mmCIF file with all atom_site columns, C-alpha atoms in Angstrom:
data_model
loop_
_atom_site.group_PDB
_atom_site.id
_atom_site.type_symbol
_atom_site.label_atom_id
_atom_site.label_alt_id
_atom_site.label_comp_id
_atom_site.label_asym_id
_atom_site.label_entity_id
_atom_site.label_seq_id
_atom_site.pdbx_PDB_ins_code
_atom_site.Cartn_x
_atom_site.Cartn_y
_atom_site.Cartn_z
_atom_site.occupancy
_atom_site.B_iso_or_equiv
_atom_site.pdbx_formal_charge
_atom_site.auth_seq_id
_atom_site.auth_comp_id
_atom_site.auth_asym_id
_atom_site.auth_atom_id
_atom_site.pdbx_PDB_model_num
ATOM 1   C CA . UNK A 1 1   ? 34.874  -10.994 -8.889  1.00 48.00 ? 1   UNK A CA 1
ATOM 2   C CA . UNK A 1 2   ? 31.160  -11.682 -9.330  1.00 55.00 ? 2   UNK A CA 1
ATOM 3   C CA . UNK A 1 3   ? 29.813  -8.906  -11.578 1.00 60.00 ? 3   UNK A CA 1
ATOM 4   C CA . UNK A 1 4   ? 26.157  -9.517  -10.731 1.00 64.00 ? 4   UNK A CA 1
ATOM 5   C CA . UNK A 1 5   ? 26.725  -9.500  -6.960  1.00 68.00 ? 5   UNK A CA 1
ATOM 6   C CA . UNK A 1 6   ? 28.735  -6.276  -7.236  1.00 78.00 ? 6   UNK A CA 1
ATOM 7   C CA . UNK A 1 7   ? 26.340  -4.512  -9.607  1.00 89.00 ? 7   UNK A CA 1
ATOM 8   C CA . UNK A 1 8   ? 25.010  -1.174  -8.399  1.00 93.00 ? 8   UNK A CA 1
ATOM 9   C CA . UNK A 1 9   ? 21.487  -0.089  -9.294  1.00 94.00 ? 9   UNK A CA 1
ATOM 10  C CA . UNK A 1 10  ? 20.055  3.408   -9.368  1.00 94.00 ? 10  UNK A CA 1
ATOM 11  C CA . UNK A 1 11  ? 16.782  4.172   -7.607  1.00 95.00 ? 11  UNK A CA 1
ATOM 12  C CA . UNK A 1 12  ? 14.996  4.357   -10.972 1.00 95.00 ? 12  UNK A CA 1
ATOM 13  C CA . UNK A 1 13  ? 16.344  0.918   -11.945 1.00 95.00 ? 13  UNK A CA 1
ATOM 14  C CA . UNK A 1 14  ? 15.175  -0.531  -8.640  1.00 96.00 ? 14  UNK A CA 1
ATOM 15  C CA . UNK A 1 15  ? 11.776  1.051   -9.174  1.00 96.00 ? 15  UNK A CA 1
ATOM 16  C CA . UNK A 1 16  ? 11.529  -0.555  -12.589 1.00 96.00 ? 16  UNK A CA 1
ATOM 17  C CA . UNK A 1 17  ? 12.729  -3.962  -11.345 1.00 95.00 ? 17  UNK A CA 1
ATOM 18  C CA . UNK A 1 18  ? 10.398  -4.104  -8.344  1.00 95.00 ? 18  UNK A CA 1
ATOM 19  C CA . UNK A 1 19  ? 7.349   -2.134  -9.424  1.00 96.00 ? 19  UNK A CA 1
ATOM 20  C CA . UNK A 1 20  ? 7.688   0.211   -6.445  1.00 96.00 ? 20  UNK A CA 1
ATOM 21  C CA . UNK A 1 21  ? 7.535   3.911   -7.296  1.00 96.00 ? 21  UNK A CA 1
ATOM 22  C CA . UNK A 1 22  ? 10.630  6.026   -6.671  1.00 96.00 ? 22  UNK A CA 1
ATOM 23  C CA . UNK A 1 23  ? 8.853   8.242   -4.139  1.00 96.00 ? 23  UNK A CA 1
ATOM 24  C CA . UNK A 1 24  ? 7.708   5.140   -2.220  1.00 96.00 ? 24  UNK A CA 1
ATOM 25  C CA . UNK A 1 25  ? 11.279  3.808   -2.151  1.00 96.00 ? 25  UNK A CA 1
ATOM 26  C CA . UNK A 1 26  ? 12.416  7.119   -0.645  1.00 95.00 ? 26  UNK A CA 1
ATOM 27  C CA . UNK A 1 27  ? 9.678   6.899   2.004   1.00 94.00 ? 27  UNK A CA 1
ATOM 28  C CA . UNK A 1 28  ? 10.622  3.324   2.852   1.00 94.00 ? 28  UNK A CA 1
ATOM 29  C CA . UNK A 1 29  ? 14.261  4.377   3.257   1.00 93.00 ? 29  UNK A CA 1
ATOM 30  C CA . UNK A 1 30  ? 13.182  6.867   5.912   1.00 93.00 ? 30  UNK A CA 1
ATOM 31  C CA . UNK A 1 31  ? 10.808  4.431   7.632   1.00 91.00 ? 31  UNK A CA 1
ATOM 32  C CA . UNK A 1 32  ? 12.738  1.161   7.556   1.00 91.00 ? 32  UNK A CA 1
ATOM 33  C CA . UNK A 1 33  ? 16.003  0.379   9.266   1.00 90.00 ? 33  UNK A CA 1
ATOM 34  C CA . UNK A 1 34  ? 16.470  -2.456  6.759   1.00 91.00 ? 34  UNK A CA 1
ATOM 35  C CA . UNK A 1 35  ? 16.537  -0.345  3.614   1.00 93.00 ? 35  UNK A CA 1
ATOM 36  C CA . UNK A 1 36  ? 19.649  1.794   3.627   1.00 92.00 ? 36  UNK A CA 1
ATOM 37  C CA . UNK A 1 37  ? 21.141  2.106   0.152   1.00 93.00 ? 37  UNK A CA 1
ATOM 38  C CA . UNK A 1 38  ? 24.667  3.424   -0.031  1.00 92.00 ? 38  UNK A CA 1
ATOM 39  C CA . UNK A 1 39  ? 25.592  6.716   -1.650  1.00 92.00 ? 39  UNK A CA 1
ATOM 40  C CA . UNK A 1 40  ? 28.369  7.561   -4.055  1.00 91.00 ? 40  UNK A CA 1
ATOM 41  C CA . UNK A 1 41  ? 30.663  10.604  -3.968  1.00 93.00 ? 41  UNK A CA 1
ATOM 42  C CA . UNK A 1 42  ? 27.981  12.676  -5.674  1.00 93.00 ? 42  UNK A CA 1
ATOM 43  C CA . UNK A 1 43  ? 25.501  11.653  -2.953  1.00 92.00 ? 43  UNK A CA 1
ATOM 44  C CA . UNK A 1 44  ? 23.426  9.561   -5.385  1.00 92.00 ? 44  UNK A CA 1
ATOM 45  C CA . UNK A 1 45  ? 21.830  6.435   -3.981  1.00 91.00 ? 45  UNK A CA 1
ATOM 46  C CA . UNK A 1 46  ? 22.895  3.073   -5.241  1.00 93.00 ? 46  UNK A CA 1
ATOM 47  C CA . UNK A 1 47  ? 21.299  -0.220  -4.386  1.00 95.00 ? 47  UNK A CA 1
ATOM 48  C CA . UNK A 1 48  ? 23.004  -3.580  -4.208  1.00 94.00 ? 48  UNK A CA 1
ATOM 49  C CA . UNK A 1 49  ? 21.221  -6.887  -5.016  1.00 93.00 ? 49  UNK A CA 1
ATOM 50  C CA . UNK A 1 50  ? 20.568  -7.482  -1.289  1.00 90.00 ? 50  UNK A CA 1
ATOM 51  C CA . UNK A 1 51  ? 18.821  -4.093  -1.122  1.00 93.00 ? 51  UNK A CA 1
ATOM 52  C CA . UNK A 1 52  ? 16.596  -5.092  -4.038  1.00 94.00 ? 52  UNK A CA 1
ATOM 53  C CA . UNK A 1 53  ? 15.608  -8.276  -2.198  1.00 92.00 ? 53  UNK A CA 1
ATOM 54  C CA . UNK A 1 54  ? 14.752  -6.154  0.839   1.00 92.00 ? 54  UNK A CA 1
ATOM 55  C CA . UNK A 1 55  ? 12.550  -3.937  -1.340  1.00 95.00 ? 55  UNK A CA 1
ATOM 56  C CA . UNK A 1 56  ? 10.787  -7.017  -2.736  1.00 95.00 ? 56  UNK A CA 1
ATOM 57  C CA . UNK A 1 57  ? 10.229  -8.371  0.773   1.00 92.00 ? 57  UNK A CA 1
ATOM 58  C CA . UNK A 1 58  ? 8.923   -5.016  2.032   1.00 94.00 ? 58  UNK A CA 1
ATOM 59  C CA . UNK A 1 59  ? 6.608   -4.806  -0.966  1.00 95.00 ? 59  UNK A CA 1
ATOM 60  C CA . UNK A 1 60  ? 5.243   -8.280  -0.282  1.00 92.00 ? 60  UNK A CA 1
ATOM 61  C CA . UNK A 1 61  ? 4.800   -7.713  3.452   1.00 91.00 ? 61  UNK A CA 1
ATOM 62  C CA . UNK A 1 62  ? 3.162   -4.328  3.038   1.00 92.00 ? 62  UNK A CA 1
ATOM 63  C CA . UNK A 1 63  ? 1.082   -4.824  -0.077  1.00 92.00 ? 63  UNK A CA 1
ATOM 64  C CA . UNK A 1 64  ? 0.192   -8.536  -0.077  1.00 89.00 ? 64  UNK A CA 1
ATOM 65  C CA . UNK A 1 65  ? 0.294   -9.319  3.648   1.00 86.00 ? 65  UNK A CA 1
ATOM 66  C CA . UNK A 1 66  ? -1.201  -5.974  4.679   1.00 89.00 ? 66  UNK A CA 1
ATOM 67  C CA . UNK A 1 67  ? 1.445   -5.156  7.288   1.00 90.00 ? 67  UNK A CA 1
ATOM 68  C CA . UNK A 1 68  ? 2.221   -1.652  8.426   1.00 91.00 ? 68  UNK A CA 1
ATOM 69  C CA . UNK A 1 69  ? 5.701   -0.272  7.901   1.00 90.00 ? 69  UNK A CA 1
ATOM 70  C CA . UNK A 1 70  ? 6.476   -0.889  11.560  1.00 91.00 ? 70  UNK A CA 1
ATOM 71  C CA . UNK A 1 71  ? 5.145   -4.447  11.403  1.00 89.00 ? 71  UNK A CA 1
ATOM 72  C CA . UNK A 1 72  ? 7.158   -5.226  8.287   1.00 90.00 ? 72  UNK A CA 1
ATOM 73  C CA . UNK A 1 73  ? 10.285  -3.825  9.934   1.00 89.00 ? 73  UNK A CA 1
ATOM 74  C CA . UNK A 1 74  ? 9.747   -6.000  13.028  1.00 89.00 ? 74  UNK A CA 1
ATOM 75  C CA . UNK A 1 75  ? 9.187   -9.031  10.801  1.00 87.00 ? 75  UNK A CA 1
ATOM 76  C CA . UNK A 1 76  ? 12.444  -8.390  8.929   1.00 87.00 ? 76  UNK A CA 1
ATOM 77  C CA . UNK A 1 77  ? 14.295  -7.881  12.230  1.00 86.00 ? 77  UNK A CA 1
ATOM 78  C CA . UNK A 1 78  ? 13.040  -11.238 13.529  1.00 83.00 ? 78  UNK A CA 1
ATOM 79  C CA . UNK A 1 79  ? 13.920  -12.921 10.260  1.00 79.00 ? 79  UNK A CA 1
ATOM 80  C CA . UNK A 1 80  ? 17.421  -11.458 10.338  1.00 78.00 ? 80  UNK A CA 1
ATOM 81  C CA . UNK A 1 81  ? 17.894  -12.411 13.994  1.00 75.00 ? 81  UNK A CA 1
ATOM 82  C CA . UNK A 1 82  ? 16.724  -16.005 13.572  1.00 70.00 ? 82  UNK A CA 1
ATOM 83  C CA . UNK A 1 83  ? 18.042  -16.498 10.054  1.00 66.00 ? 83  UNK A CA 1
ATOM 84  C CA . UNK A 1 84  ? 14.952  -18.560 9.303   1.00 58.00 ? 84  UNK A CA 1
ATOM 85  C CA . UNK A 1 85  ? 11.882  -18.519 7.142   1.00 59.00 ? 85  UNK A CA 1
ATOM 86  C CA . UNK A 1 86  ? 9.330   -16.842 9.361   1.00 57.00 ? 86  UNK A CA 1
ATOM 87  C CA . UNK A 1 87  ? 5.685   -16.929 8.504   1.00 62.00 ? 87  UNK A CA 1
ATOM 88  C CA . UNK A 1 88  ? 3.743   -13.739 8.180   1.00 64.00 ? 88  UNK A CA 1
ATOM 89  C CA . UNK A 1 89  ? 0.629   -13.446 10.370  1.00 69.00 ? 89  UNK A CA 1
ATOM 90  C CA . UNK A 1 90  ? -1.626  -14.091 7.376   1.00 73.00 ? 90  UNK A CA 1
ATOM 91  C CA . UNK A 1 91  ? 0.278   -17.247 6.358   1.00 72.00 ? 91  UNK A CA 1
ATOM 92  C CA . UNK A 1 92  ? 0.376   -18.442 9.960   1.00 74.00 ? 92  UNK A CA 1
ATOM 93  C CA . UNK A 1 93  ? -3.393  -17.974 10.296  1.00 79.00 ? 93  UNK A CA 1
ATOM 94  C CA . UNK A 1 94  ? -3.963  -19.877 7.050   1.00 81.00 ? 94  UNK A CA 1
ATOM 95  C CA . UNK A 1 95  ? -1.847  -22.743 8.403   1.00 81.00 ? 95  UNK A CA 1
ATOM 96  C CA . UNK A 1 96  ? -3.786  -22.787 11.689  1.00 86.00 ? 96  UNK A CA 1
ATOM 97  C CA . UNK A 1 97  ? -7.079  -22.828 9.755   1.00 87.00 ? 97  UNK A CA 1
ATOM 98  C CA . UNK A 1 98  ? -5.880  -25.733 7.619   1.00 88.00 ? 98  UNK A CA 1
ATOM 99  C CA . UNK A 1 99  ? -4.784  -27.724 10.672  1.00 89.00 ? 99  UNK A CA 1
ATOM 100 C CA . UNK A 1 100 ? -8.127  -27.060 12.359  1.00 91.00 ? 100 UNK A CA 1
ATOM 101 C CA . UNK A 1 101 ? -10.056 -28.225 9.289   1.00 91.00 ? 101 UNK A CA 1
ATOM 102 C CA . UNK A 1 102 ? -8.002  -31.409 9.055   1.00 91.00 ? 102 UNK A CA 1
ATOM 103 C CA . UNK A 1 103 ? -8.380  -32.106 12.789  1.00 90.00 ? 103 UNK A CA 1
ATOM 104 C CA . UNK A 1 104 ? -12.164 -31.728 12.554  1.00 91.00 ? 104 UNK A CA 1
ATOM 105 C CA . UNK A 1 105 ? -12.232 -34.102 9.566   1.00 90.00 ? 105 UNK A CA 1
ATOM 106 C CA . UNK A 1 106 ? -10.265 -36.698 11.553  1.00 90.00 ? 106 UNK A CA 1
ATOM 107 C CA . UNK A 1 107 ? -12.632 -36.330 14.520  1.00 89.00 ? 107 UNK A CA 1
ATOM 108 C CA . UNK A 1 108 ? -15.636 -36.879 12.219  1.00 90.00 ? 108 UNK A CA 1
ATOM 109 C CA . UNK A 1 109 ? -14.021 -40.065 10.900  1.00 88.00 ? 109 UNK A CA 1
ATOM 110 C CA . UNK A 1 110 ? -13.433 -41.339 14.440  1.00 88.00 ? 110 UNK A CA 1
ATOM 111 C CA . UNK A 1 111 ? -17.079 -40.884 15.477  1.00 85.00 ? 111 UNK A CA 1
#
């Protein structure tokens, strides 16, 4: 048995590991279909490593990419459905801008 993969984390441990406040984690649980920690017999939440990765992804999408909760949830749904590395809108726009800049540079060279 893999001890790390089976490790359970409390909400306070997840908060400490991810830098997301406990009250924010509780809000995200209510808002996101992708963050559903299990509960023990005493009804205390426990997070698995996959849940912690979901928290990190939600944090990135919401705080760095500027997505709404609904947008982040749709993004995670698409990612789960396709199983691929989807680009966030901000990263996609940066890629389009880079391609445009390079295309213009090539056109200048051809003139």
